[in-house]
mmCIF file of C-alpha atoms in Angstrom:
data_model
loop_
_atom_site.group_PDB
_atom_site.id
_atom_site.type_symbol
_atom_site.label_atom_id
_atom_site.label_comp_id
_atom_site.label_asym_id
_atom_site.label_seq_id
_atom_site.Cartn_x
_atom_site.Cartn_y
_atom_site.Cartn_z
ATOM 1 C CA UNK R 1 -0.271 19.482 -13.441
ATOM 2 C CA UNK R 2 3.616 19.122 -13.487
ATOM 3 C CA UNK R 3 4.669 19.200 -16.973
ATOM 4 C CA UNK R 4 6.744 15.911 -16.631
ATOM 5 C CA UNK R 5 8.763 14.752 -19.974
ATOM 6 C CA UNK R 6 7.777 11.928 -21.528
ATOM 7 C CA UNK R 7 9.021 8.860 -21.433
ATOM 8 C CA UNK R 8 9.142 5.596 -24.542
ATOM 9 C CA UNK R 9 6.491 3.064 -24.280
ATOM 10 C CA UNK R 10 7.280 -0.180 -23.942
ATOM 11 C CA UNK R 11 7.251 -1.883 -27.195
ATOM 12 C CA UNK R 12 8.329 -5.720 -27.461
ATOM 13 C CA UNK R 13 10.165 -5.723 -30.295
ATOM 14 C CA UNK R 14 13.484 -5.721 -28.157
ATOM 15 C CA UNK R 15 15.167 -9.043 -28.184
ATOM 16 C CA UNK R 16 16.853 -9.750 -24.975
ATOM 17 C CA UNK R 17 13.978 -6.913 -23.094
ATOM 18 C CA UNK R 18 11.004 -7.980 -20.098
ATOM 19 C CA UNK R 19 8.285 -7.323 -22.054
ATOM 20 C CA UNK R 20 9.624 -9.454 -25.691
ATOM 21 C CA UNK R 21 9.739 -12.744 -23.307
ATOM 22 C CA UNK R 22 6.234 -12.321 -22.268
ATOM 23 C CA UNK R 23 5.047 -12.036 -26.407
ATOM 24 C CA UNK R 24 7.575 -14.628 -26.862
ATOM 25 C CA UNK R 25 7.604 -17.743 -23.986
ATOM 26 C CA UNK R 26 4.756 -16.308 -21.762
ATOM 27 C CA UNK R 27 2.243 -16.658 -24.393
ATOM 28 C CA UNK R 28 2.777 -19.931 -26.166
ATOM 29 C CA UNK R 29 3.416 -21.242 -22.879
ATOM 30 C CA UNK R 30 0.172 -20.308 -20.932
ATOM 31 C CA UNK R 31 -1.680 -21.175 -24.186
ATOM 32 C CA UNK R 32 0.473 -24.785 -23.428
ATOM 33 C CA UNK R 33 -1.697 -24.409 -19.784
ATOM 34 C CA UNK R 34 -5.388 -23.654 -20.661
ATOM 35 C CA UNK R 35 -5.228 -26.299 -23.637
ATOM 36 C CA UNK R 36 -4.285 -29.323 -20.608
ATOM 37 C CA UNK R 37 -6.989 -27.328 -18.132
ATOM 38 C CA UNK R 38 -9.795 -28.852 -19.822
ATOM 39 C CA UNK R 39 -11.407 -31.884 -22.368
ATOM 40 C CA UNK R 40 -11.289 -28.802 -25.535
ATOM 41 C CA UNK R 41 -13.223 -29.472 -28.577
ATOM 42 C CA UNK R 42 -11.235 -29.649 -32.487
ATOM 43 C CA UNK R 43 -11.957 -27.064 -33.396
ATOM 44 C CA UNK R 44 -10.888 -25.017 -29.787
ATOM 45 C CA UNK R 45 -7.339 -26.479 -30.810
ATOM 46 C CA UNK R 46 -7.187 -25.796 -33.715
ATOM 47 C CA UNK R 47 -8.282 -21.989 -32.903
ATOM 48 C CA UNK R 48 -5.465 -22.274 -30.257
ATOM 49 C CA UNK R 49 -2.716 -23.061 -32.808
ATOM 50 C CA UNK R 50 -3.664 -20.857 -34.733
ATOM 51 C CA UNK R 51 -3.285 -18.355 -32.206
ATOM 52 C CA UNK R 52 -0.112 -19.674 -31.151
ATOM 53 C CA UNK R 53 0.899 -18.890 -34.805
ATOM 54 C CA UNK R 54 -0.574 -15.208 -34.987
ATOM 55 C CA UNK R 55 1.004 -14.137 -31.497
ATOM 56 C CA UNK R 56 4.465 -15.606 -31.668
ATOM 57 C CA UNK R 57 4.569 -14.267 -35.802
ATOM 58 C CA UNK R 58 1.682 -13.394 -37.122
ATOM 59 C CA UNK R 59 -0.341 -10.057 -37.275
ATOM 60 C CA UNK R 60 -2.831 -8.767 -35.634
ATOM 61 C CA UNK R 61 -5.733 -9.823 -36.922
ATOM 62 C CA UNK R 62 -9.463 -7.579 -37.000
ATOM 63 C CA UNK R 63 -12.436 -9.403 -34.423
ATOM 64 C CA UNK R 64 -15.664 -11.229 -36.751
ATOM 65 C CA UNK R 65 -18.050 -8.421 -37.406
ATOM 66 C CA UNK R 66 -20.051 -9.839 -34.823
ATOM 67 C CA UNK R 67 -17.908 -9.618 -31.538
ATOM 68 C CA UNK R 68 -19.899 -8.056 -29.612
ATOM 69 C CA UNK R 69 -16.756 -5.757 -28.313
ATOM 70 C CA UNK R 70 -15.499 -5.282 -31.751
ATOM 71 C CA UNK R 71 -16.714 -1.425 -31.090
ATOM 72 C CA UNK R 72 -14.934 -1.258 -28.477
ATOM 73 C CA UNK R 73 -11.860 -3.296 -29.521
ATOM 74 C CA UNK R 74 -11.765 0.043 -32.274
ATOM 75 C CA UNK R 75 -11.934 2.596 -30.285
ATOM 76 C CA UNK R 76 -9.305 1.727 -28.322
ATOM 77 C CA UNK R 77 -6.847 0.925 -31.064
ATOM 78 C CA UNK R 78 -7.130 -2.285 -33.027
ATOM 79 C CA UNK R 79 -8.244 -0.192 -35.932
ATOM 80 C CA UNK R 80 -4.449 1.778 -36.025
ATOM 81 C CA UNK R 81 -2.800 -1.972 -34.950
ATOM 82 C CA UNK R 82 -4.911 -4.079 -37.588
ATOM 83 C CA UNK R 83 -1.591 -5.555 -40.146
ATOM 84 C CA UNK R 84 0.764 -4.334 -37.742
ATOM 85 C CA UNK R 85 3.144 -7.410 -35.566
ATOM 86 C CA UNK R 86 2.088 -8.273 -31.950
ATOM 87 C CA UNK R 87 6.269 -7.187 -31.371
ATOM 88 C CA UNK R 88 5.229 -3.492 -32.786
ATOM 89 C CA UNK R 89 2.267 -1.701 -30.886
ATOM 90 C CA UNK R 90 2.925 -0.630 -27.367
ATOM 91 C CA UNK R 91 3.326 -3.861 -24.952
ATOM 92 C CA UNK R 92 0.242 -3.270 -22.494
ATOM 93 C CA UNK R 93 -2.096 -2.913 -25.724
ATOM 94 C CA UNK R 94 0.015 -6.729 -26.990
ATOM 95 C CA UNK R 95 -0.977 -8.242 -23.510
ATOM 96 C CA UNK R 96 -4.121 -7.412 -23.332
ATOM 97 C CA UNK R 97 -5.547 -8.216 -27.021
ATOM 98 C CA UNK R 98 -3.529 -11.765 -26.435
ATOM 99 C CA UNK R 99 -6.294 -12.655 -23.737
ATOM 100 C CA UNK R 100 -9.240 -11.373 -25.729
ATOM 101 C CA UNK R 101 -7.950 -13.577 -28.813
ATOM 102 C CA UNK R 102 -7.330 -16.636 -26.464
ATOM 103 C CA UNK R 103 -10.830 -16.498 -24.889
ATOM 104 C CA UNK R 104 -12.425 -16.746 -28.031
ATOM 105 C CA UNK R 105 -10.706 -19.235 -29.071
ATOM 106 C CA UNK R 106 -11.086 -21.366 -26.284
ATOM 107 C CA UNK R 107 -15.543 -20.480 -26.989
ATOM 108 C CA UNK R 108 -15.778 -17.964 -23.366
ATOM 109 C CA UNK R 109 -17.945 -15.844 -25.917
ATOM 110 C CA UNK R 110 -20.056 -18.760 -26.886
ATOM 111 C CA UNK R 111 -22.566 -18.921 -27.953
ATOM 112 C CA UNK R 112 -22.067 -22.497 -27.510
ATOM 113 C CA UNK R 113 -21.062 -25.024 -24.336
ATOM 114 C CA UNK R 114 -18.214 -23.817 -23.223
ATOM 115 C CA UNK R 115 -19.008 -20.099 -23.160
ATOM 116 C CA UNK R 116 -18.726 -18.349 -19.885
ATOM 117 C CA UNK R 117 -15.958 -21.676 -18.797
ATOM 118 C CA UNK R 118 -13.293 -19.070 -17.349
ATOM 119 C CA UNK R 119 -10.348 -21.280 -18.806
ATOM 120 C CA UNK R 120 -7.830 -20.013 -15.951
ATOM 121 C CA UNK R 121 -10.626 -21.061 -13.609
ATOM 122 C CA UNK R 122 -9.050 -24.393 -12.488
ATOM 123 C CA UNK R 123 -5.917 -22.979 -11.441
ATOM 124 C CA UNK R 124 -7.121 -20.300 -8.870
ATOM 125 C CA UNK R 125 -8.762 -22.582 -7.492
ATOM 126 C CA UNK R 126 -5.919 -24.680 -6.993
ATOM 127 C CA UNK R 127 -4.043 -21.924 -5.358
ATOM 128 C CA UNK R 128 -7.096 -20.604 -2.884
ATOM 129 C CA UNK R 129 -7.491 -24.302 -2.071
ATOM 130 C CA UNK R 130 -3.352 -24.376 -1.331
ATOM 131 C CA UNK R 131 -1.855 -25.279 2.304
ATOM 132 C CA UNK R 132 0.020 -22.311 1.587
ATOM 133 C CA UNK R 133 -3.119 -20.352 1.608
ATOM 134 C CA UNK R 134 -4.276 -22.329 4.883
ATOM 135 C CA UNK R 135 -1.592 -21.303 6.581
ATOM 136 C CA UNK R 136 -2.299 -17.790 6.221
ATOM 137 C CA UNK R 137 -5.834 -17.562 6.695
ATOM 138 C CA UNK R 138 -4.678 -19.864 10.695
ATOM 139 C CA UNK R 139 -1.864 -16.988 10.802
ATOM 140 C CA UNK R 140 -4.984 -14.907 11.277
ATOM 141 C CA UNK R 141 -6.337 -15.579 15.369
ATOM 142 C CA UNK R 142 -2.753 -14.413 16.065
ATOM 143 C CA UNK R 143 -3.370 -11.256 14.360
ATOM 144 C CA UNK R 144 -7.032 -10.613 16.324
ATOM 145 C CA UNK R 145 -6.065 -10.324 19.533
ATOM 146 C CA UNK R 146 -4.145 -6.872 18.515
ATOM 147 C CA UNK R 147 -4.476 -3.507 18.308
ATOM 148 C CA UNK R 148 -6.525 -1.807 15.550
ATOM 149 C CA UNK R 149 -3.521 -0.068 14.595
ATOM 150 C CA UNK R 150 -1.769 -3.384 13.933
ATOM 151 C CA UNK R 151 -3.850 -4.818 12.703
ATOM 152 C CA UNK R 152 -4.412 -3.076 9.204
ATOM 153 C CA UNK R 153 -1.003 -2.109 8.417
ATOM 154 C CA UNK R 154 -0.643 -5.638 9.284
ATOM 155 C CA UNK R 155 -2.674 -6.734 6.632
ATOM 156 C CA UNK R 156 -2.144 -3.958 4.523
ATOM 157 C CA UNK R 157 0.914 -5.119 4.133
ATOM 158 C CA UNK R 158 -0.745 -8.918 3.141
ATOM 159 C CA UNK R 159 -2.577 -7.262 0.993
ATOM 160 C CA UNK R 160 0.695 -5.884 -0.612
ATOM 161 C CA UNK R 161 3.127 -8.891 -0.796
ATOM 162 C CA UNK R 162 0.217 -11.139 -1.984
ATOM 163 C CA UNK R 163 0.459 -9.426 -5.690
ATOM 164 C CA UNK R 164 3.219 -12.123 -5.402
ATOM 165 C CA UNK R 165 0.902 -14.628 -5.624
ATOM 166 C CA UNK R 166 0.812 -14.004 -9.002
ATOM 167 C CA UNK R 167 0.066 -16.762 -11.230
ATOM 168 C CA UNK R 168 0.785 -15.298 -15.253
ATOM 169 C CA UNK R 169 4.310 -14.265 -13.613
ATOM 170 C CA UNK R 170 4.905 -17.748 -12.294
ATOM 171 C CA UNK R 171 4.499 -19.664 -15.381
ATOM 172 C CA UNK R 172 7.690 -17.965 -16.679
ATOM 173 C CA UNK R 173 9.333 -17.483 -12.917
ATOM 174 C CA UNK R 174 9.636 -21.858 -11.870
ATOM 175 C CA UNK R 175 13.857 -20.442 -11.685
ATOM 176 C CA UNK R 176 13.159 -17.903 -9.891
ATOM 177 C CA UNK R 177 11.592 -19.439 -6.225
ATOM 178 C CA UNK R 178 14.953 -19.734 -4.602
ATOM 179 C CA UNK R 179 15.407 -15.471 -5.167
ATOM 180 C CA UNK R 180 12.292 -15.525 -2.477
ATOM 181 C CA UNK R 181 14.586 -14.906 0.640
ATOM 182 C CA UNK R 182 14.705 -11.574 1.290
ATOM 183 C CA UNK R 183 11.492 -8.851 -0.775
ATOM 184 C CA UNK R 184 12.379 -5.046 0.279
ATOM 185 C CA UNK R 185 10.475 -2.216 -0.539
ATOM 186 C CA UNK R 186 12.110 0.473 -2.468
ATOM 187 C CA UNK R 187 9.333 3.076 -1.427
ATOM 188 C CA UNK R 188 7.432 2.496 1.400
ATOM 189 C CA UNK R 189 4.522 5.662 1.835
ATOM 190 C CA UNK R 190 2.129 3.276 4.074
ATOM 191 C CA UNK R 191 1.988 6.609 6.336
ATOM 192 C CA UNK R 192 0.369 8.643 4.188
ATOM 193 C CA UNK R 193 -1.773 6.220 3.200
ATOM 194 C CA UNK R 194 -3.653 6.232 6.053
ATOM 195 C CA UNK R 195 -4.288 10.329 6.222
ATOM 196 C CA UNK R 196 -7.333 10.537 3.544
ATOM 197 C CA UNK R 197 -9.045 7.660 5.231
ATOM 198 C CA UNK R 198 -9.264 9.602 9.046
ATOM 199 C CA UNK R 199 -9.477 13.316 7.631
ATOM 200 C CA UNK R 200 -12.919 11.479 7.142
ATOM 201 C CA UNK R 201 -15.383 11.198 9.313
ATOM 202 C CA UNK R 202 -15.833 7.264 11.671
ATOM 203 C CA UNK R 203 -17.585 4.927 8.724
ATOM 204 C CA UNK R 204 -18.124 7.667 6.592
ATOM 205 C CA UNK R 205 -15.357 7.398 4.503
ATOM 206 C CA UNK R 206 -15.538 5.584 0.740
ATOM 207 C CA UNK R 207 -12.519 2.980 -0.961
ATOM 208 C CA UNK R 208 -12.005 2.171 -4.345
ATOM 209 C CA UNK R 209 -9.732 -1.078 -4.863
ATOM 210 C CA UNK R 210 -9.030 -2.356 -7.903
ATOM 211 C CA UNK R 211 -8.064 -5.461 -7.466
ATOM 212 C CA UNK R 212 -5.479 -7.360 -9.123
ATOM 213 C CA UNK R 213 -5.443 -11.363 -8.565
ATOM 214 C CA UNK R 214 -7.844 -13.449 -7.088
ATOM 215 C CA UNK R 215 -6.809 -16.547 -5.285
ATOM 216 C CA UNK R 216 -4.335 -15.541 -2.324
ATOM 217 C CA UNK R 217 -4.010 -11.512 -3.889
ATOM 218 C CA UNK R 218 -7.177 -11.445 -3.343
ATOM 219 C CA UNK R 219 -7.907 -13.081 0.113
ATOM 220 C CA UNK R 220 -5.828 -9.957 1.881
ATOM 221 C CA UNK R 221 -7.468 -7.850 -0.386
ATOM 222 C CA UNK R 222 -10.660 -8.696 1.004
ATOM 223 C CA UNK R 223 -9.544 -9.185 4.644
ATOM 224 C CA UNK R 224 -7.904 -5.794 4.802
ATOM 225 C CA UNK R 225 -11.276 -4.058 3.343
ATOM 226 C CA UNK R 226 -13.393 -6.200 5.775
ATOM 227 C CA UNK R 227 -11.031 -4.596 8.802
ATOM 228 C CA UNK R 228 -11.695 -1.180 7.782
ATOM 229 C CA UNK R 229 -15.268 -2.104 7.549
ATOM 230 C CA UNK R 230 -15.400 -3.356 11.055
ATOM 231 C CA UNK R 231 -13.201 -0.403 12.562
ATOM 232 C CA UNK R 232 -15.496 2.224 11.006
ATOM 233 C CA UNK R 233 -12.643 3.408 9.100
ATOM 234 C CA UNK R 234 -14.053 3.653 5.799
ATOM 235 C CA UNK R 235 -17.998 3.439 5.810
ATOM 236 C CA UNK R 236 -18.246 2.031 2.468
ATOM 237 C CA UNK R 237 -16.186 0.031 0.072
ATOM 238 C CA UNK R 238 -15.711 -0.830 -4.128
ATOM 239 C CA UNK R 239 -13.844 -4.250 -5.242
ATOM 240 C CA UNK R 240 -13.309 -3.083 -9.187
ATOM 241 C CA UNK R 241 -12.846 -6.336 -10.476
ATOM 242 C CA UNK R 242 -12.175 -7.371 -14.093
ATOM 243 C CA UNK R 243 -15.268 -8.160 -16.596
ATOM 244 C CA UNK R 244 -13.629 -11.231 -17.763
ATOM 245 C CA UNK R 245 -11.059 -13.895 -17.028
ATOM 246 C CA UNK R 246 -7.713 -11.330 -17.963
ATOM 247 C CA UNK R 247 -4.243 -12.080 -17.328
ATOM 248 C CA UNK R 248 -4.789 -15.783 -16.491
ATOM 249 C CA UNK R 249 -5.520 -14.834 -12.273
ATOM 250 C CA UNK R 250 -6.937 -11.236 -12.411
ATOM 251 C CA UNK R 251 -10.313 -11.272 -10.523
ATOM 252 C CA UNK R 252 -13.439 -11.581 -11.702
ATOM 253 C CA UNK R 253 -16.809 -11.720 -9.600
ATOM 254 C CA UNK R 254 -17.030 -15.431 -9.671
ATOM 255 C CA UNK R 255 -13.537 -15.132 -7.710
ATOM 256 C CA UNK R 256 -14.332 -12.830 -5.038
ATOM 257 C CA UNK R 257 -17.099 -14.866 -4.349
ATOM 258 C CA UNK R 258 -15.295 -18.267 -3.768
ATOM 259 C CA UNK R 259 -12.460 -16.442 -1.947
ATOM 260 C CA UNK R 260 -14.854 -15.174 0.509
ATOM 261 C CA UNK R 261 -16.802 -18.918 0.744
ATOM 262 C CA UNK R 262 -13.102 -19.934 1.281
ATOM 263 C CA UNK R 263 -12.800 -17.220 4.698
ATOM 264 C CA UNK R 264 -16.151 -18.765 5.299
ATOM 265 C CA UNK R 265 -15.093 -22.348 5.332
ATOM 266 C CA UNK R 266 -11.819 -21.961 7.340
ATOM 267 C CA UNK R 267 -13.302 -21.339 10.494
ATOM 268 C CA UNK R 268 -11.180 -19.109 13.509
ATOM 269 C CA UNK R 269 -10.047 -15.608 12.463
ATOM 270 C CA UNK R 270 -10.888 -16.334 8.635
ATOM 271 C CA UNK R 271 -14.468 -17.345 8.644
ATOM 272 C CA UNK R 272 -15.155 -14.278 11.017
ATOM 273 C CA UNK R 273 -13.931 -12.111 8.190
ATOM 274 C CA UNK R 274 -15.543 -14.124 6.050
ATOM 275 C CA UNK R 275 -19.212 -13.182 7.470
ATOM 276 C CA UNK R 276 -17.721 -9.098 7.601
ATOM 277 C CA UNK R 277 -17.501 -10.033 3.679
ATOM 278 C CA UNK R 278 -20.613 -11.987 3.029
ATOM 279 C CA UNK R 279 -22.596 -8.741 5.019
ATOM 280 C CA UNK R 280 -21.368 -6.290 3.587
ATOM 281 C CA UNK R 281 -21.959 -7.562 0.101
ATOM 282 C CA UNK R 282 -25.653 -8.313 1.061
ATOM 283 C CA UNK R 283 -26.104 -5.020 2.840
ATOM 284 C CA UNK R 284 -24.440 -3.095 0.284
ATOM 285 C CA UNK R 285 -21.205 -1.591 2.011
ATOM 286 C CA UNK R 286 -18.895 -3.781 -0.159
ATOM 287 C CA UNK R 287 -19.931 -3.995 -4.076
ATOM 288 C CA UNK R 288 -18.330 -4.806 -6.735
ATOM 289 C CA UNK R 289 -17.701 -3.433 -10.118
ATOM 290 C CA UNK R 290 -16.746 -4.645 -13.159
ATOM 291 C CA UNK R 291 -16.180 -1.823 -15.707
ATOM 292 C CA UNK R 292 -15.452 -1.945 -19.424
ATOM 293 C CA UNK R 293 -12.363 -0.088 -19.000
ATOM 294 C CA UNK R 294 -10.947 -2.562 -16.340
ATOM 295 C CA UNK R 295 -9.826 -5.150 -19.076
ATOM 296 C CA UNK R 296 -8.709 -1.985 -21.641
ATOM 297 C CA UNK R 297 -4.885 -2.378 -23.127
ATOM 298 C CA UNK R 298 -5.370 1.658 -22.048
ATOM 299 C CA UNK R 299 -3.915 3.718 -19.282
ATOM 300 C CA UNK R 300 -6.393 5.219 -16.577
ATOM 301 C CA UNK R 301 -5.396 8.844 -17.440
ATOM 302 C CA UNK R 302 -7.737 7.664 -20.755
ATOM 303 C CA UNK R 303 -10.714 6.636 -18.348
ATOM 304 C CA UNK R 304 -13.969 6.907 -19.859
ATOM 305 C CA UNK R 305 -15.849 10.001 -17.893
ATOM 306 C CA UNK R 306 -18.176 7.851 -15.309
ATOM 307 C CA UNK R 307 -15.023 5.941 -14.205
ATOM 308 C CA UNK R 308 -13.519 9.297 -13.335
ATOM 309 C CA UNK R 309 -16.557 10.514 -11.663
ATOM 310 C CA UNK R 310 -17.045 7.179 -9.300
ATOM 311 C CA UNK R 311 -12.906 7.495 -8.496
ATOM 312 C CA UNK R 312 -13.303 11.368 -7.787
ATOM 313 C CA UNK R 313 -15.700 10.808 -5.388
ATOM 314 C CA UNK R 314 -13.786 8.100 -3.438
ATOM 315 C CA UNK R 315 -11.925 9.044 -0.342
ATOM 316 C CA UNK R 316 -9.248 7.310 -1.564
ATOM 317 C CA UNK R 317 -8.575 4.407 -4.301
ATOM 318 C CA UNK R 318 -6.584 1.981 -3.932
ATOM 319 C CA UNK R 319 -4.588 0.008 -6.523
ATOM 320 C CA UNK R 320 -3.309 -3.388 -6.902
ATOM 321 C CA UNK R 321 -0.931 -5.266 -8.815
ATOM 322 C CA UNK R 322 1.634 -4.737 -11.582
ATOM 323 C CA UNK R 323 -0.249 -5.114 -14.289
ATOM 324 C CA UNK R 324 -2.783 -2.121 -12.901
ATOM 325 C CA UNK R 325 0.366 0.268 -12.222
ATOM 326 C CA UNK R 326 1.431 -0.187 -15.725
ATOM 327 C CA UNK R 327 -1.644 1.388 -16.576
ATOM 328 C CA UNK R 328 -1.734 3.663 -13.805
ATOM 329 C CA UNK R 329 1.449 5.831 -14.194
ATOM 330 C CA UNK R 330 1.430 4.951 -17.768
ATOM 331 C CA UNK R 331 3.387 2.292 -19.601
ATOM 332 C CA UNK R 332 6.814 3.631 -20.104
ATOM 333 C CA UNK R 333 9.973 3.284 -19.509
ATOM 334 C CA UNK R 334 10.909 6.317 -17.289
ATOM 335 C CA UNK R 335 13.145 7.507 -15.882
ATOM 336 C CA UNK R 336 13.439 5.497 -12.156
ATOM 337 C CA UNK R 337 13.700 9.524 -10.428
ATOM 338 C CA UNK R 338 10.429 10.693 -11.961
ATOM 339 C CA UNK R 339 7.761 11.552 -9.352
ATOM 340 C CA UNK R 340 5.325 9.447 -9.054
ATOM 341 C CA UNK R 341 3.093 12.381 -8.332
ATOM 342 C CA UNK R 342 3.384 13.832 -11.030
ATOM 343 C CA UNK R 343 2.758 11.215 -13.905
ATOM 344 C CA UNK R 344 -0.056 10.320 -11.894
ATOM 345 C CA UNK R 345 -1.920 13.498 -11.030
ATOM 346 C CA UNK R 346 -4.335 13.128 -13.363
ATOM 347 C CA UNK R 347 -6.221 10.826 -11.818
ATOM 348 C CA UNK R 348 -9.249 12.628 -9.857
ATOM 349 C CA UNK R 349 -8.336 11.870 -6.527
ATOM 350 C CA UNK R 350 -6.396 10.867 -3.578
ATOM 351 C CA UNK R 351 -4.807 7.617 -4.691
ATOM 352 C CA UNK R 352 -2.286 4.836 -3.731
ATOM 353 C CA UNK R 353 -0.160 1.949 -5.744
ATOM 354 C CA UNK R 354 0.695 -1.295 -3.867
ATOM 355 C CA UNK R 355 2.797 -3.069 -6.276
ATOM 356 C CA UNK R 356 5.182 -6.305 -6.294
ATOM 357 C CA UNK R 357 7.621 -5.377 -9.239
ATOM 358 C CA UNK R 358 6.726 -7.471 -11.663
ATOM 359 C CA UNK R 359 7.909 -5.529 -15.185
ATOM 360 C CA UNK R 360 11.103 -2.343 -16.162
ATOM 361 C CA UNK R 361 8.253 -0.223 -15.789
ATOM 362 C CA UNK R 362 9.305 1.751 -11.878
ATOM 363 C CA UNK R 363 8.811 6.067 -10.817
ATOM 364 C CA UNK R 364 8.697 7.540 -7.841
ATOM 365 C CA UNK R 365 13.046 6.786 -6.398
ATOM 366 C CA UNK R 366 15.076 8.709 -4.840
ATOM 367 C CA UNK R 367 18.655 8.179 -6.880
ATOM 368 C CA UNK R 368 20.096 6.789 -3.811
ATOM 369 C CA UNK R 369 17.781 4.028 -3.672
ATOM 370 C CA UNK R 370 17.738 3.150 -7.488
ATOM 371 C CA UNK R 371 21.276 3.305 -7.888
ATOM 372 C CA UNK R 372 22.034 0.635 -4.487
ATOM 373 C CA UNK R 373 19.303 -1.534 -6.352
ATOM 374 C CA UNK R 374 21.157 -1.491 -9.597
ATOM 375 C CA UNK R 375 24.901 -2.072 -7.733
ATOM 376 C CA UNK R 376 23.194 -5.578 -6.217
ATOM 377 C CA UNK R 377 21.251 -6.433 -9.104
ATOM 378 C CA UNK R 378 21.916 -4.471 -12.324
ATOM 379 C CA UNK R 379 17.982 -4.602 -13.665
ATOM 380 C CA UNK R 380 16.614 -7.574 -12.549
ATOM 381 C CA UNK R 381 15.138 -6.053 -9.626
ATOM 382 C CA UNK R 382 12.438 -4.237 -11.479
ATOM 383 C CA UNK R 383 10.807 -7.971 -12.573
ATOM 384 C CA UNK R 384 11.620 -10.361 -10.136
ATOM 385 C CA UNK R 385 8.631 -9.912 -7.975
ATOM 386 C CA UNK R 386 11.399 -9.851 -4.668
ATOM 387 C CA UNK R 387 10.679 -5.422 -4.692
ATOM 388 C CA UNK R 388 7.664 -4.016 -3.787
ATOM 389 C CA UNK R 389 6.424 -0.450 -2.768
ATOM 390 C CA UNK R 390 4.047 1.635 -1.619
ATOM 391 C CA UNK R 391 3.008 5.298 -3.069
ATOM 392 C CA UNK R 392 0.577 7.922 -2.824
ATOM 393 C CA UNK R 393 -0.735 10.743 -4.203
ATOM 394 C CA UNK R 394 -3.330 12.302 -1.646
ATOM 395 C CA UNK R 395 -2.917 16.040 -2.965
ATOM 396 C CA UNK R 396 -4.464 18.689 -0.249
ATOM 397 C CA UNK R 397 -4.223 19.504 3.412
ATOM 398 C CA UNK R 398 -4.694 15.972 4.374
ATOM 399 C CA UNK R 399 -1.324 15.275 3.054
ATOM 400 C CA UNK R 400 0.514 18.371 4.714
ATOM 401 C CA UNK R 401 -1.402 17.785 8.153
ATOM 402 C CA UNK R 402 0.367 14.947 8.846
ATOM 403 C CA UNK R 403 3.959 16.938 8.132
ATOM 404 C CA UNK R 404 4.302 15.275 4.531
#
């Protein structure tokens, strides 16, 4: 592994910083929105009140002795962080802990009548059923007659920019919509992304896609998978989703089913894609994976052995979204010119990141690009969601053969 200098972990204890605003402002807003989305009972309202005080003013508390995942969280750092302020532990950890505690507060883990009820489902469905989603699906009819390579590139960029439909991000970015006018890629390795898939025989490669958000982002992810399966560019796909509701809009198995049903009910080319996906799920060409580590408050460098083996066997792993990018490269304030290949050298196989920029973490930029972004926007380009990247690390001859 290259000797990459380390960088400071992101914490939320610096007033005015983006992590601090998430902990101090976004999380209370999410509690309010969840409280209003369901007719929760008095005990749940009390638990939400307690969570609001704890996450903004209090300390991290242990899980109940009978919590089903207590051993996991203690292995993930809960023993070490109990009694400390939410703002003084790694930001990635405290964000993940917030969602674990929110689910506990609303009774998601049960037992009881609210067990298994996704507190974010109304927001996900509203987006999936929106007029904007319908317009995007109708546009697929125009894409259907184009060459396969052109379709693949269009669907790749649809998957990339679909990441902007992040409900948690939008809760604190209502005023930023006017800034959506001119998005741009700050890094584009899209040509290199196809190399590992093209190096295998037709219909033989395996794609792992680590999904991020449900709704309008998950739909283009599924469209990309369906196209790659139908065109024979891959023989099998594994879609990694969250084992429980997470970060407001992160995709679960139920969200995948909702998205496929939305496609099949849309008519035209969208419905054809939906039928392809339904068939692929039924015959095993597309499988779902909801590994516990998908919701861990840790970087992927600390992934368990079974997950490492799965990624090692994949022809290519695509990691979607801002949170997964933070977990892929480490949630640290890297110098933006730190090579992406260096910070992902631990990853056991070829990996690509598709991400719109919504947090401070960034690697793999050239100095000229960074300077231009800073000159134009100071540091706002890091968090505004108007820039994106496609970065690839695919070691070995597959990249060298393309002249990269």
